[in-house]
């Protein structure tokens, strides 16, 4: 759907499709079964000045599927879309490559610099704030952090992270909880976690409220954005290094 006045001159819009393997070769941590649709849109000239809308109909699209812009570097950028079973509607003003990932109601997505994982997610009340929050298994977070040279160990109560970077500690108020997060040997946060089954392994694992994990990673210059389904991690230290070397 192209609105009146979206283009100042006649243009050709080319729509292409791809395979799940095109995505999994570029984004580690995903399987082919995670990818429902791969779609590219290209304009022959300038980008539209008003949003163009594409409606995708396919029985592979689940009611809770998520749509992302796929960058050449393998990053998945969440896009606002209307999704229902068998149908997805998305609007845009650039010529992106789209990926529709099949995400179930009890799943969430973690993305970071060419990586993505679809993981179990629990929504429960935080015993401290009493607000509902999302819990994710820390094992998956630990695997992604390895690529940033952040090693960590977990013994059932203590999560110890070790990094070669200098963390920004600031004021530390660990709070209360029966599980403890340590950064380079210093206690930075206590939380109340949850032991629950990981559907992919059928074994119990530890879920932690991601809000507190986000605050911990922020001390390592890893910022987070969260839209309720997708948790995007950005290594600001690495980006700063690339900018400095470019300059």
JSON list of C-alpha atoms in Angstrom, two decimals:
[
{"chain": "A", "resi": 1, "resn": "UNK", "atom": "CA", "xyz": [0.00, 0.00, 0.00]},
{"chain": "A", "resi": 2, "resn": "UNK", "atom": "CA", "xyz": [1.62, 3.24, -1.22]},
{"chain": "A", "resi": 3, "resn": "UNK", "atom": "CA", "xyz": [0.01, 6.49, 0.00]},
{"chain": "A", "resi": 4, "resn": "UNK", "atom": "CA", "xyz": [-0.56, 9.43, -2.35]},
{"chain": "A", "resi": 5, "resn": "UNK", "atom": "CA", "xyz": [2.51, 11.68, -2.50]},
{"chain": "A", "resi": 6, "resn": "UNK", "atom": "CA", "xyz": [4.92, 9.13, -0.99]},
{"chain": "A", "resi": 7, "resn": "UNK", "atom": "CA", "xyz": [7.28, 9.59, -3.95]},
{"chain": "A", "resi": 8, "resn": "UNK", "atom": "CA", "xyz": [8.18, 12.73, -5.86]},
{"chain": "A", "resi": 9, "resn": "UNK", "atom": "CA", "xyz": [8.75, 10.81, -9.11]},
{"chain": "A", "resi": 10, "resn": "UNK", "atom": "CA", "xyz": [7.93, 7.42, -10.59]},
{"chain": "A", "resi": 11, "resn": "UNK", "atom": "CA", "xyz": [9.80, 4.56, -8.98]},
{"chain": "A", "resi": 12, "resn": "UNK", "atom": "CA", "xyz": [10.02, 0.81, -9.17]},
{"chain": "A", "resi": 13, "resn": "UNK", "atom": "CA", "xyz": [9.60, -1.16, -5.96]},
{"chain": "A", "resi": 14, "resn": "UNK", "atom": "CA", "xyz": [11.19, -4.60, -6.04]},
{"chain": "A", "resi": 15, "resn": "UNK", "atom": "CA", "xyz": [10.13, -7.25, -3.53]},
{"chain": "A", "resi": 16, "resn": "UNK", "atom": "CA", "xyz": [12.39, -10.26, -3.04]},
{"chain": "A", "resi": 17, "resn": "UNK", "atom": "CA", "xyz": [12.21, -13.32, -0.81]},
{"chain": "A", "resi": 18, "resn": "UNK", "atom": "CA", "xyz": [14.96, -15.31, 0.86]},
{"chain": "A", "resi": 19, "resn": "UNK", "atom": "CA", "xyz": [15.43, -18.55, 2.75]},
{"chain": "A", "resi": 20, "resn": "UNK", "atom": "CA", "xyz": [15.78, -19.20, 6.45]},
{"chain": "A", "resi": 21, "resn": "UNK", "atom": "CA", "xyz": [19.38, -20.24, 5.79]},
{"chain": "A", "resi": 22, "resn": "UNK", "atom": "CA", "xyz": [20.12, -16.72, 4.51]},
{"chain": "A", "resi": 23, "resn": "UNK", "atom": "CA", "xyz": [19.31, -15.50, 8.01]},
{"chain": "A", "resi": 24, "resn": "UNK", "atom": "CA", "xyz": [20.88, -18.27, 10.10]},
{"chain": "A", "resi": 25, "resn": "UNK", "atom": "CA", "xyz": [24.14, -17.95, 8.15]},
{"chain": "A", "resi": 26, "resn": "UNK", "atom": "CA", "xyz": [24.25, -14.27, 9.15]},
{"chain": "A", "resi": 27, "resn": "UNK", "atom": "CA", "xyz": [22.76, -14.41, 12.66]},
{"chain": "A", "resi": 28, "resn": "UNK", "atom": "CA", "xyz": [24.18, -16.99, 15.02]},
{"chain": "A", "resi": 29, "resn": "UNK", "atom": "CA", "xyz": [21.97, -18.66, 17.64]},
{"chain": "A", "resi": 30, "resn": "UNK", "atom": "CA", "xyz": [18.89, -19.10, 15.44]},
{"chain": "A", "resi": 31, "resn": "UNK", "atom": "CA", "xyz": [17.67, -22.29, 13.79]},
{"chain": "A", "resi": 32, "resn": "UNK", "atom": "CA", "xyz": [15.93, -22.47, 10.43]},
{"chain": "A", "resi": 33, "resn": "UNK", "atom": "CA", "xyz": [12.67, -23.37, 12.19]},
{"chain": "A", "resi": 34, "resn": "UNK", "atom": "CA", "xyz": [12.76, -20.01, 14.01]},
{"chain": "A", "resi": 35, "resn": "UNK", "atom": "CA", "xyz": [12.49, -18.09, 10.72]},
{"chain": "A", "resi": 36, "resn": "UNK", "atom": "CA", "xyz": [9.01, -17.81, 9.23]},
{"chain": "A", "resi": 37, "resn": "UNK", "atom": "CA", "xyz": [9.48, -15.23, 6.45]},
{"chain": "A", "resi": 38, "resn": "UNK", "atom": "CA", "xyz": [12.41, -13.42, 4.80]},
{"chain": "A", "resi": 39, "resn": "UNK", "atom": "CA", "xyz": [11.44, -10.46, 2.64]},
{"chain": "A", "resi": 40, "resn": "UNK", "atom": "CA", "xyz": [13.37, -7.64, 1.01]},
{"chain": "A", "resi": 41, "resn": "UNK", "atom": "CA", "xyz": [11.98, -4.35, -0.33]},
{"chain": "A", "resi": 42, "resn": "UNK", "atom": "CA", "xyz": [14.05, -2.08, -2.59]},
{"chain": "A", "resi": 43, "resn": "UNK", "atom": "CA", "xyz": [13.21, 1.27, -4.20]},
{"chain": "A", "resi": 44, "resn": "UNK", "atom": "CA", "xyz": [14.80, 2.30, -7.49]},
{"chain": "A", "resi": 45, "resn": "UNK", "atom": "CA", "xyz": [15.27, 5.90, -6.34]},
{"chain": "A", "resi": 46, "resn": "UNK", "atom": "CA", "xyz": [14.78, 7.92, -3.18]},
{"chain": "A", "resi": 47, "resn": "UNK", "atom": "CA", "xyz": [13.06, 6.54, -0.12]},
{"chain": "A", "resi": 48, "resn": "UNK", "atom": "CA", "xyz": [9.37, 7.40, 0.35]},
{"chain": "A", "resi": 49, "resn": "UNK", "atom": "CA", "xyz": [8.45, 10.52, 2.30]},
{"chain": "A", "resi": 50, "resn": "UNK", "atom": "CA", "xyz": [5.40, 8.75, 3.72]},
{"chain": "A", "resi": 51, "resn": "UNK", "atom": "CA", "xyz": [5.33, 5.22, 5.15]},
{"chain": "A", "resi": 52, "resn": "UNK", "atom": "CA", "xyz": [4.72, 2.40, 2.70]},
{"chain": "A", "resi": 53, "resn": "UNK", "atom": "CA", "xyz": [2.79, -0.54, 4.17]},
{"chain": "A", "resi": 54, "resn": "UNK", "atom": "CA", "xyz": [3.36, -4.18, 3.32]},
{"chain": "A", "resi": 55, "resn": "UNK", "atom": "CA", "xyz": [0.90, -6.89, 4.30]},
{"chain": "A", "resi": 56, "resn": "UNK", "atom": "CA", "xyz": [2.38, -10.38, 4.47]},
{"chain": "A", "resi": 57, "resn": "UNK", "atom": "CA", "xyz": [0.06, -13.38, 4.53]},
{"chain": "A", "resi": 58, "resn": "UNK", "atom": "CA", "xyz": [1.54, -16.79, 5.22]},
{"chain": "A", "resi": 59, "resn": "UNK", "atom": "CA", "xyz": [0.35, -19.74, 7.35]},
{"chain": "A", "resi": 60, "resn": "UNK", "atom": "CA", "xyz": [3.83, -19.97, 8.92]},
{"chain": "A", "resi": 61, "resn": "UNK", "atom": "CA", "xyz": [3.28, -16.68, 10.78]},
{"chain": "A", "resi": 62, "resn": "UNK", "atom": "CA", "xyz": [2.24, -17.29, 14.39]},
{"chain": "A", "resi": 63, "resn": "UNK", "atom": "CA", "xyz": [0.02, -14.97, 16.42]},
{"chain": "A", "resi": 64, "resn": "UNK", "atom": "CA", "xyz": [3.02, -13.90, 18.55]},
{"chain": "A", "resi": 65, "resn": "UNK", "atom": "CA", "xyz": [5.58, -13.67, 15.73]},
{"chain": "A", "resi": 66, "resn": "UNK", "atom": "CA", "xyz": [7.93, -10.68, 15.71]},
{"chain": "A", "resi": 67, "resn": "UNK", "atom": "CA", "xyz": [9.23, -8.64, 12.75]},
{"chain": "A", "resi": 68, "resn": "UNK", "atom": "CA", "xyz": [12.79, -7.33, 12.55]},
{"chain": "A", "resi": 69, "resn": "UNK", "atom": "CA", "xyz": [14.89, -5.32, 10.14]},
{"chain": "A", "resi": 70, "resn": "UNK", "atom": "CA", "xyz": [17.95, -7.40, 9.23]},
{"chain": "A", "resi": 71, "resn": "UNK", "atom": "CA", "xyz": [21.13, -5.37, 8.78]},
{"chain": "A", "resi": 72, "resn": "UNK", "atom": "CA", "xyz": [24.10, -6.40, 6.65]},
{"chain": "A", "resi": 73, "resn": "UNK", "atom": "CA", "xyz": [26.04, -7.03, 9.87]},
{"chain": "A", "resi": 74, "resn": "UNK", "atom": "CA", "xyz": [23.52, -9.55, 11.11]},
{"chain": "A", "resi": 75, "resn": "UNK", "atom": "CA", "xyz": [21.75, -7.33, 13.65]},
{"chain": "A", "resi": 76, "resn": "UNK", "atom": "CA", "xyz": [18.03, -7.77, 14.18]},
{"chain": "A", "resi": 77, "resn": "UNK", "atom": "CA", "xyz": [16.28, -4.44, 14.84]},
{"chain": "A", "resi": 78, "resn": "UNK", "atom": "CA", "xyz": [12.71, -4.76, 16.18]},
{"chain": "A", "resi": 79, "resn": "UNK", "atom": "CA", "xyz": [10.02, -3.10, 14.05]},
{"chain": "A", "resi": 80, "resn": "UNK", "atom": "CA", "xyz": [6.53, -2.07, 15.07]},
{"chain": "A", "resi": 81, "resn": "UNK", "atom": "CA", "xyz": [4.02, -4.28, 13.32]},
{"chain": "A", "resi": 82, "resn": "UNK", "atom": "CA", "xyz": [0.53, -5.67, 13.58]},
{"chain": "A", "resi": 83, "resn": "UNK", "atom": "CA", "xyz": [0.71, -9.46, 13.74]},
{"chain": "A", "resi": 84, "resn": "UNK", "atom": "CA", "xyz": [-1.97, -12.12, 13.88]},
{"chain": "A", "resi": 85, "resn": "UNK", "atom": "CA", "xyz": [-2.00, -15.80, 12.96]},
{"chain": "A", "resi": 86, "resn": "UNK", "atom": "CA", "xyz": [-1.08, -16.02, 9.28]},
{"chain": "A", "resi": 87, "resn": "UNK", "atom": "CA", "xyz": [-0.73, -12.26, 8.76]},
{"chain": "A", "resi": 88, "resn": "UNK", "atom": "CA", "xyz": [1.73, -9.44, 9.47]},
{"chain": "A", "resi": 89, "resn": "UNK", "atom": "CA", "xyz": [1.42, -5.75, 8.56]},
{"chain": "A", "resi": 90, "resn": "UNK", "atom": "CA", "xyz": [4.43, -3.44, 8.74]},
{"chain": "A", "resi": 91, "resn": "UNK", "atom": "CA", "xyz": [5.10, 0.14, 7.61]},
{"chain": "A", "resi": 92, "resn": "UNK", "atom": "CA", "xyz": [8.46, 1.71, 6.72]},
{"chain": "A", "resi": 93, "resn": "UNK", "atom": "CA", "xyz": [10.19, 4.63, 4.98]},
{"chain": "A", "resi": 94, "resn": "UNK", "atom": "CA", "xyz": [13.40, 2.86, 3.96]},
{"chain": "A", "resi": 95, "resn": "UNK", "atom": "CA", "xyz": [14.15, -0.23, 1.87]},
{"chain": "A", "resi": 96, "resn": "UNK", "atom": "CA", "xyz": [14.84, -2.87, 4.50]},
{"chain": "A", "resi": 97, "resn": "UNK", "atom": "CA", "xyz": [15.22, -6.60, 4.59]},
{"chain": "A", "resi": 98, "resn": "UNK", "atom": "CA", "xyz": [12.57, -8.09, 6.88]},
{"chain": "A", "resi": 99, "resn": "UNK", "atom": "CA", "xyz": [12.70, -11.19, 9.00]},
{"chain": "A", "resi": 100, "resn": "UNK", "atom": "CA", "xyz": [9.64, -12.64, 10.69]},
{"chain": "A", "resi": 101, "resn": "UNK", "atom": "CA", "xyz": [10.62, -14.84, 13.62]},
{"chain": "A", "resi": 102, "resn": "UNK", "atom": "CA", "xyz": [8.22, -17.36, 15.08]},
{"chain": "A", "resi": 103, "resn": "UNK", "atom": "CA", "xyz": [7.98, -16.47, 18.75]},
{"chain": "A", "resi": 104, "resn": "UNK", "atom": "CA", "xyz": [5.52, -18.27, 21.00]},
{"chain": "A", "resi": 105, "resn": "UNK", "atom": "CA", "xyz": [3.53, -16.65, 23.79]},
{"chain": "A", "resi": 106, "resn": "UNK", "atom": "CA", "xyz": [5.88, -17.93, 26.51]},
{"chain": "A", "resi": 107, "resn": "UNK", "atom": "CA", "xyz": [9.07, -16.98, 24.64]},
{"chain": "A", "resi": 108, "resn": "UNK", "atom": "CA", "xyz": [11.23, -13.87, 24.38]},
{"chain": "A", "resi": 109, "resn": "UNK", "atom": "CA", "xyz": [14.08, -12.80, 22.07]},
{"chain": "A", "resi": 110, "resn": "UNK", "atom": "CA", "xyz": [17.59, -11.65, 23.00]},
{"chain": "A", "resi": 111, "resn": "UNK", "atom": "CA", "xyz": [19.61, -9.94, 20.24]},
{"chain": "A", "resi": 112, "resn": "UNK", "atom": "CA", "xyz": [23.15, -8.61, 20.19]},
{"chain": "A", "resi": 113, "resn": "UNK", "atom": "CA", "xyz": [25.59, -7.82, 17.33]},
{"chain": "A", "resi": 114, "resn": "UNK", "atom": "CA", "xyz": [24.97, -10.66, 14.91]},
{"chain": "A", "resi": 115, "resn": "UNK", "atom": "CA", "xyz": [23.46, -12.94, 17.52]},
{"chain": "A", "resi": 116, "resn": "UNK", "atom": "CA", "xyz": [19.92, -13.79, 18.50]},
{"chain": "A", "resi": 117, "resn": "UNK", "atom": "CA", "xyz": [18.31, -16.37, 20.72]},
{"chain": "A", "resi": 118, "resn": "UNK", "atom": "CA", "xyz": [14.68, -17.24, 21.29]},
{"chain": "A", "resi": 119, "resn": "UNK", "atom": "CA", "xyz": [14.45, -18.16, 24.95]},
{"chain": "A", "resi": 120, "resn": "UNK", "atom": "CA", "xyz": [11.77, -19.05, 27.50]},
{"chain": "A", "resi": 121, "resn": "UNK", "atom": "CA", "xyz": [10.25, -16.14, 29.39]},
{"chain": "A", "resi": 122, "resn": "UNK", "atom": "CA", "xyz": [8.19, -15.94, 32.56]},
{"chain": "A", "resi": 123, "resn": "UNK", "atom": "CA", "xyz": [6.12, -12.95, 33.67]},
{"chain": "A", "resi": 124, "resn": "UNK", "atom": "CA", "xyz": [5.73, -12.78, 37.43]},
{"chain": "A", "resi": 125, "resn": "UNK", "atom": "CA", "xyz": [5.51, -10.21, 40.19]},
{"chain": "A", "resi": 126, "resn": "UNK", "atom": "CA", "xyz": [8.83, -8.98, 41.55]},
{"chain": "A", "resi": 127, "resn": "UNK", "atom": "CA", "xyz": [8.74, -9.76, 45.30]},
{"chain": "A", "resi": 128, "resn": "UNK", "atom": "CA", "xyz": [10.40, -6.41, 46.07]},
{"chain": "A", "resi": 129, "resn": "UNK", "atom": "CA", "xyz": [8.55, -3.96, 43.81]},
{"chain": "A", "resi": 130, "resn": "UNK", "atom": "CA", "xyz": [5.39, -6.11, 43.51]},
{"chain": "A", "resi": 131, "resn": "UNK", "atom": "CA", "xyz": [5.29, -5.10, 39.82]},
{"chain": "A", "resi": 132, "resn": "UNK", "atom": "CA", "xyz": [5.07, -7.69, 37.08]},
{"chain": "A", "resi": 133, "resn": "UNK", "atom": "CA", "xyz": [8.38, -8.24, 35.35]},
{"chain": "A", "resi": 134, "resn": "UNK", "atom": "CA", "xyz": [9.94, -10.68, 32.89]},
{"chain": "A", "resi": 135, "resn": "UNK", "atom": "CA", "xyz": [12.26, -13.45, 34.02]},
{"chain": "A", "resi": 136, "resn": "UNK", "atom": "CA", "xyz": [14.69, -15.19, 31.61]},
{"chain": "A", "resi": 137, "resn": "UNK", "atom": "CA", "xyz": [17.10, -18.11, 32.08]},
{"chain": "A", "resi": 138, "resn": "UNK", "atom": "CA", "xyz": [20.53, -16.68, 32.84]},
{"chain": "A", "resi": 139, "resn": "UNK", "atom": "CA", "xyz": [22.26, -19.59, 31.04]},
{"chain": "A", "resi": 140, "resn": "UNK", "atom": "CA", "xyz": [21.39, -18.05, 27.66]},
{"chain": "A", "resi": 141, "resn": "UNK", "atom": "CA", "xyz": [22.68, -14.64, 28.74]},
{"chain": "A", "resi": 142, "resn": "UNK", "atom": "CA", "xyz": [25.93, -16.23, 29.90]},
{"chain": "A", "resi": 143, "resn": "UNK", "atom": "CA", "xyz": [26.48, -17.82, 26.47]},
{"chain": "A", "resi": 144, "resn": "UNK", "atom": "CA", "xyz": [25.98, -14.51, 24.65]},
{"chain": "A", "resi": 145, "resn": "UNK", "atom": "CA", "xyz": [28.30, -12.63, 27.02]},
{"chain": "A", "resi": 146, "resn": "UNK", "atom": "CA", "xyz": [31.13, -15.04, 26.23]},
{"chain": "A", "resi": 147, "resn": "UNK", "atom": "CA", "xyz": [31.47, -13.40, 22.82]},
{"chain": "A", "resi": 148, "resn": "UNK", "atom": "CA", "xyz": [32.21, -10.12, 24.62]},
{"chain": "A", "resi": 149, "resn": "UNK", "atom": "CA", "xyz": [34.99, -11.74, 26.66]},
{"chain": "A", "resi": 150, "resn": "UNK", "atom": "CA", "xyz": [32.82, -11.64, 29.77]},
{"chain": "A", "resi": 151, "resn": "UNK", "atom": "CA", "xyz": [33.11, -14.95, 31.56]},
{"chain": "A", "resi": 152, "resn": "UNK", "atom": "CA", "xyz": [30.73, -15.98, 34.31]},
{"chain": "A", "resi": 153, "resn": "UNK", "atom": "CA", "xyz": [30.04, -18.86, 36.66]},
{"chain": "A", "resi": 154, "resn": "UNK", "atom": "CA", "xyz": [26.87, -19.94, 38.41]},
{"chain": "A", "resi": 155, "resn": "UNK", "atom": "CA", "xyz": [26.67, -22.23, 41.45]},
{"chain": "A", "resi": 156, "resn": "UNK", "atom": "CA", "xyz": [22.95, -22.08, 42.12]},
{"chain": "A", "resi": 157, "resn": "UNK", "atom": "CA", "xyz": [23.09, -18.94, 44.28]},
{"chain": "A", "resi": 158, "resn": "UNK", "atom": "CA", "xyz": [26.01, -16.81, 43.10]},
{"chain": "A", "resi": 159, "resn": "UNK", "atom": "CA", "xyz": [26.45, -15.45, 39.57]},
{"chain": "A", "resi": 160, "resn": "UNK", "atom": "CA", "xyz": [30.01, -14.19, 39.23]},
{"chain": "A", "resi": 161, "resn": "UNK", "atom": "CA", "xyz": [30.99, -12.16, 36.16]},
{"chain": "A", "resi": 162, "resn": "UNK", "atom": "CA", "xyz": [34.59, -11.43, 35.25]},
{"chain": "A", "resi": 163, "resn": "UNK", "atom": "CA", "xyz": [35.65, -8.92, 32.61]},
{"chain": "A", "resi": 164, "resn": "UNK", "atom": "CA", "xyz": [38.83, -7.37, 31.27]},
{"chain": "A", "resi": 165, "resn": "UNK", "atom": "CA", "xyz": [37.06, -4.00, 30.99]},
{"chain": "A", "resi": 166, "resn": "UNK", "atom": "CA", "xyz": [36.95, -1.51, 33.83]},
{"chain": "A", "resi": 167, "resn": "UNK", "atom": "CA", "xyz": [33.35, -1.55, 35.12]},
{"chain": "A", "resi": 168, "resn": "UNK", "atom": "CA", "xyz": [31.56, 1.63, 36.12]},
{"chain": "A", "resi": 169, "resn": "UNK", "atom": "CA", "xyz": [30.44, 0.79, 39.63]},
{"chain": "A", "resi": 170, "resn": "UNK", "atom": "CA", "xyz": [29.05, 4.04, 41.05]},
{"chain": "A", "resi": 171, "resn": "UNK", "atom": "CA", "xyz": [26.74, 3.71, 44.04]},
{"chain": "A", "resi": 172, "resn": "UNK", "atom": "CA", "xyz": [25.92, 0.08, 44.83]},
{"chain": "A", "resi": 173, "resn": "UNK", "atom": "CA", "xyz": [22.87, -0.93, 46.85]},
{"chain": "A", "resi": 174, "resn": "UNK", "atom": "CA", "xyz": [22.51, -4.71, 46.44]},
{"chain": "A", "resi": 175, "resn": "UNK", "atom": "CA", "xyz": [19.04, -4.92, 47.96]},
{"chain": "A", "resi": 176, "resn": "UNK", "atom": "CA", "xyz": [17.49, -8.19, 49.11]},
{"chain": "A", "resi": 177, "resn": "UNK", "atom": "CA", "xyz": [17.27, -11.62, 47.54]},
{"chain": "A", "resi": 178, "resn": "UNK", "atom": "CA", "xyz": [18.55, -15.18, 47.82]},
{"chain": "A", "resi": 179, "resn": "UNK", "atom": "CA", "xyz": [20.58, -15.01, 44.61]},
{"chain": "A", "resi": 180, "resn": "UNK", "atom": "CA", "xyz": [23.61, -12.79, 44.25]},
{"chain": "A", "resi": 181, "resn": "UNK", "atom": "CA", "xyz": [25.34, -11.07, 41.32]},
{"chain": "A", "resi": 182, "resn": "UNK", "atom": "CA", "xyz": [29.06, -10.31, 41.58]},
{"chain": "A", "resi": 183, "resn": "UNK", "atom": "CA", "xyz": [31.09, -8.18, 39.19]},
{"chain": "A", "resi": 184, "resn": "UNK", "atom": "CA", "xyz": [34.85, -8.73, 39.37]},
{"chain": "A", "resi": 185, "resn": "UNK", "atom": "CA", "xyz": [34.43, -10.08, 42.89]},
{"chain": "A", "resi": 186, "resn": "UNK", "atom": "CA", "xyz": [32.19, -7.29, 44.20]},
{"chain": "A", "resi": 187, "resn": "UNK", "atom": "CA", "xyz": [28.57, -7.91, 45.17]},
{"chain": "A", "resi": 188, "resn": "UNK", "atom": "CA", "xyz": [26.40, -5.55, 43.09]},
{"chain": "A", "resi": 189, "resn": "UNK", "atom": "CA", "xyz": [22.90, -7.02, 43.26]},
{"chain": "A", "resi": 190, "resn": "UNK", "atom": "CA", "xyz": [20.75, -9.46, 45.22]},
{"chain": "A", "resi": 191, "resn": "UNK", "atom": "CA", "xyz": [17.66, -10.83, 43.48]},
{"chain": "A", "resi": 192, "resn": "UNK", "atom": "CA", "xyz": [14.94, -13.38, 43.99]},
{"chain": "A", "resi": 193, "resn": "UNK", "atom": "CA", "xyz": [15.08, -15.78, 41.09]},
{"chain": "A", "resi": 194, "resn": "UNK", "atom": "CA", "xyz": [12.82, -18.57, 39.95]},
{"chain": "A", "resi": 195, "resn": "UNK", "atom": "CA", "xyz": [13.58, -22.24, 39.31]},
{"chain": "A", "resi": 196, "resn": "UNK", "atom": "CA", "xyz": [11.44, -23.43, 36.42]},
{"chain": "A", "resi": 197, "resn": "UNK", "atom": "CA", "xyz": [11.54, -25.79, 33.45]},
{"chain": "A", "resi": 198, "resn": "UNK", "atom": "CA", "xyz": [13.28, -24.82, 30.23]},
{"chain": "A", "resi": 199, "resn": "UNK", "atom": "CA", "xyz": [10.92, -26.19, 27.55]},
{"chain": "A", "resi": 200, "resn": "UNK", "atom": "CA", "xyz": [13.83, -26.80, 25.15]},
{"chain": "A", "resi": 201, "resn": "UNK", "atom": "CA", "xyz": [15.63, -29.15, 27.57]},
{"chain": "A", "resi": 202, "resn": "UNK", "atom": "CA", "xyz": [12.74, -30.23, 29.84]},
{"chain": "A", "resi": 203, "resn": "UNK", "atom": "CA", "xyz": [15.07, -29.52, 32.77]},
{"chain": "A", "resi": 204, "resn": "UNK", "atom": "CA", "xyz": [14.76, -26.96, 35.55]},
{"chain": "A", "resi": 205, "resn": "UNK", "atom": "CA", "xyz": [16.97, -23.89, 35.23]},
{"chain": "A", "resi": 206, "resn": "UNK", "atom": "CA", "xyz": [17.34, -20.52, 36.95]},
{"chain": "A", "resi": 207, "resn": "UNK", "atom": "CA", "xyz": [15.33, -17.56, 35.73]},
{"chain": "A", "resi": 208, "resn": "UNK", "atom": "CA", "xyz": [16.25, -14.06, 36.87]},
{"chain": "A", "resi": 209, "resn": "UNK", "atom": "CA", "xyz": [14.33, -10.78, 36.50]},
{"chain": "A", "resi": 210, "resn": "UNK", "atom": "CA", "xyz": [15.98, -9.16, 33.51]},
{"chain": "A", "resi": 211, "resn": "UNK", "atom": "CA", "xyz": [15.56, -5.60, 34.81]},
{"chain": "A", "resi": 212, "resn": "UNK", "atom": "CA", "xyz": [18.26, -6.26, 37.40]},
{"chain": "A", "resi": 213, "resn": "UNK", "atom": "CA", "xyz": [20.46, -8.01, 34.85]},
{"chain": "A", "resi": 214, "resn": "UNK", "atom": "CA", "xyz": [20.13, -4.96, 32.60]},
{"chain": "A", "resi": 215, "resn": "UNK", "atom": "CA", "xyz": [21.39, -2.70, 35.42]},
{"chain": "A", "resi": 216, "resn": "UNK", "atom": "CA", "xyz": [24.33, -5.02, 36.00]},
{"chain": "A", "resi": 217, "resn": "UNK", "atom": "CA", "xyz": [25.33, -5.09, 32.32]},
{"chain": "A", "resi": 218, "resn": "UNK", "atom": "CA", "xyz": [25.02, -1.30, 32.14]},
{"chain": "A", "resi": 219, "resn": "UNK", "atom": "CA", "xyz": [27.99, -1.13, 34.52]},
{"chain": "A", "resi": 220, "resn": "UNK", "atom": "CA", "xyz": [29.95, -2.93, 31.79]},
{"chain": "A", "resi": 221, "resn": "UNK", "atom": "CA", "xyz": [28.90, -0.37, 29.13]},
{"chain": "A", "resi": 222, "resn": "UNK", "atom": "CA", "xyz": [26.39, -2.83, 27.69]},
{"chain": "A", "resi": 223, "resn": "UNK", "atom": "CA", "xyz": [23.13, -0.92, 27.29]},
{"chain": "A", "resi": 224, "resn": "UNK", "atom": "CA", "xyz": [19.74, -2.53, 26.86]},
{"chain": "A", "resi": 225, "resn": "UNK", "atom": "CA", "xyz": [16.46, -1.77, 25.16]},
{"chain": "A", "resi": 226, "resn": "UNK", "atom": "CA", "xyz": [13.34, -3.76, 25.93]},
{"chain": "A", "resi": 227, "resn": "UNK", "atom": "CA", "xyz": [9.95, -3.67, 24.19]},
{"chain": "A", "resi": 228, "resn": "UNK", "atom": "CA", "xyz": [8.25, -6.44, 26.14]},
{"chain": "A", "resi": 229, "resn": "UNK", "atom": "CA", "xyz": [9.36, -9.21, 23.79]},
{"chain": "A", "resi": 230, "resn": "UNK", "atom": "CA", "xyz": [12.81, -8.34, 22.45]},
{"chain": "A", "resi": 231, "resn": "UNK", "atom": "CA", "xyz": [15.79, -7.53, 24.63]},
{"chain": "A", "resi": 232, "resn": "UNK", "atom": "CA", "xyz": [18.49, -5.80, 22.55]},
{"chain": "A", "resi": 233, "resn": "UNK", "atom": "CA", "xyz": [22.01, -5.56, 23.99]},
{"chain": "A", "resi": 234, "resn": "UNK", "atom": "CA", "xyz": [24.52, -3.01, 22.67]},
{"chain": "A", "resi": 235, "resn": "UNK", "atom": "CA", "xyz": [28.21, -3.12, 23.53]},
{"chain": "A", "resi": 236, "resn": "UNK", "atom": "CA", "xyz": [28.91, 0.61, 23.81]},
{"chain": "A", "resi": 237, "resn": "UNK", "atom": "CA", "xyz": [32.58, 0.06, 24.64]},
{"chain": "A", "resi": 238, "resn": "UNK", "atom": "CA", "xyz": [33.15, -1.77, 21.35]},
{"chain": "A", "resi": 239, "resn": "UNK", "atom": "CA", "xyz": [31.27, 0.90, 19.38]},
{"chain": "A", "resi": 240, "resn": "UNK", "atom": "CA", "xyz": [33.34, 3.64, 21.02]},
{"chain": "A", "resi": 241, "resn": "UNK", "atom": "CA", "xyz": [36.51, 1.78, 20.08]},
{"chain": "A", "resi": 242, "resn": "UNK", "atom": "CA", "xyz": [35.43, 1.52, 16.46]},
{"chain": "A", "resi": 243, "resn": "UNK", "atom": "CA", "xyz": [34.60, 5.24, 16.37]},
{"chain": "A", "resi": 244, "resn": "UNK", "atom": "CA", "xyz": [37.98, 6.16, 17.86]},
{"chain": "A", "resi": 245, "resn": "UNK", "atom": "CA", "xyz": [39.87, 4.00, 15.38]},
{"chain": "A", "resi": 246, "resn": "UNK", "atom": "CA", "xyz": [37.89, 5.54, 12.52]},
{"chain": "A", "resi": 247, "resn": "UNK", "atom": "CA", "xyz": [38.72, 9.03, 13.70]}
]
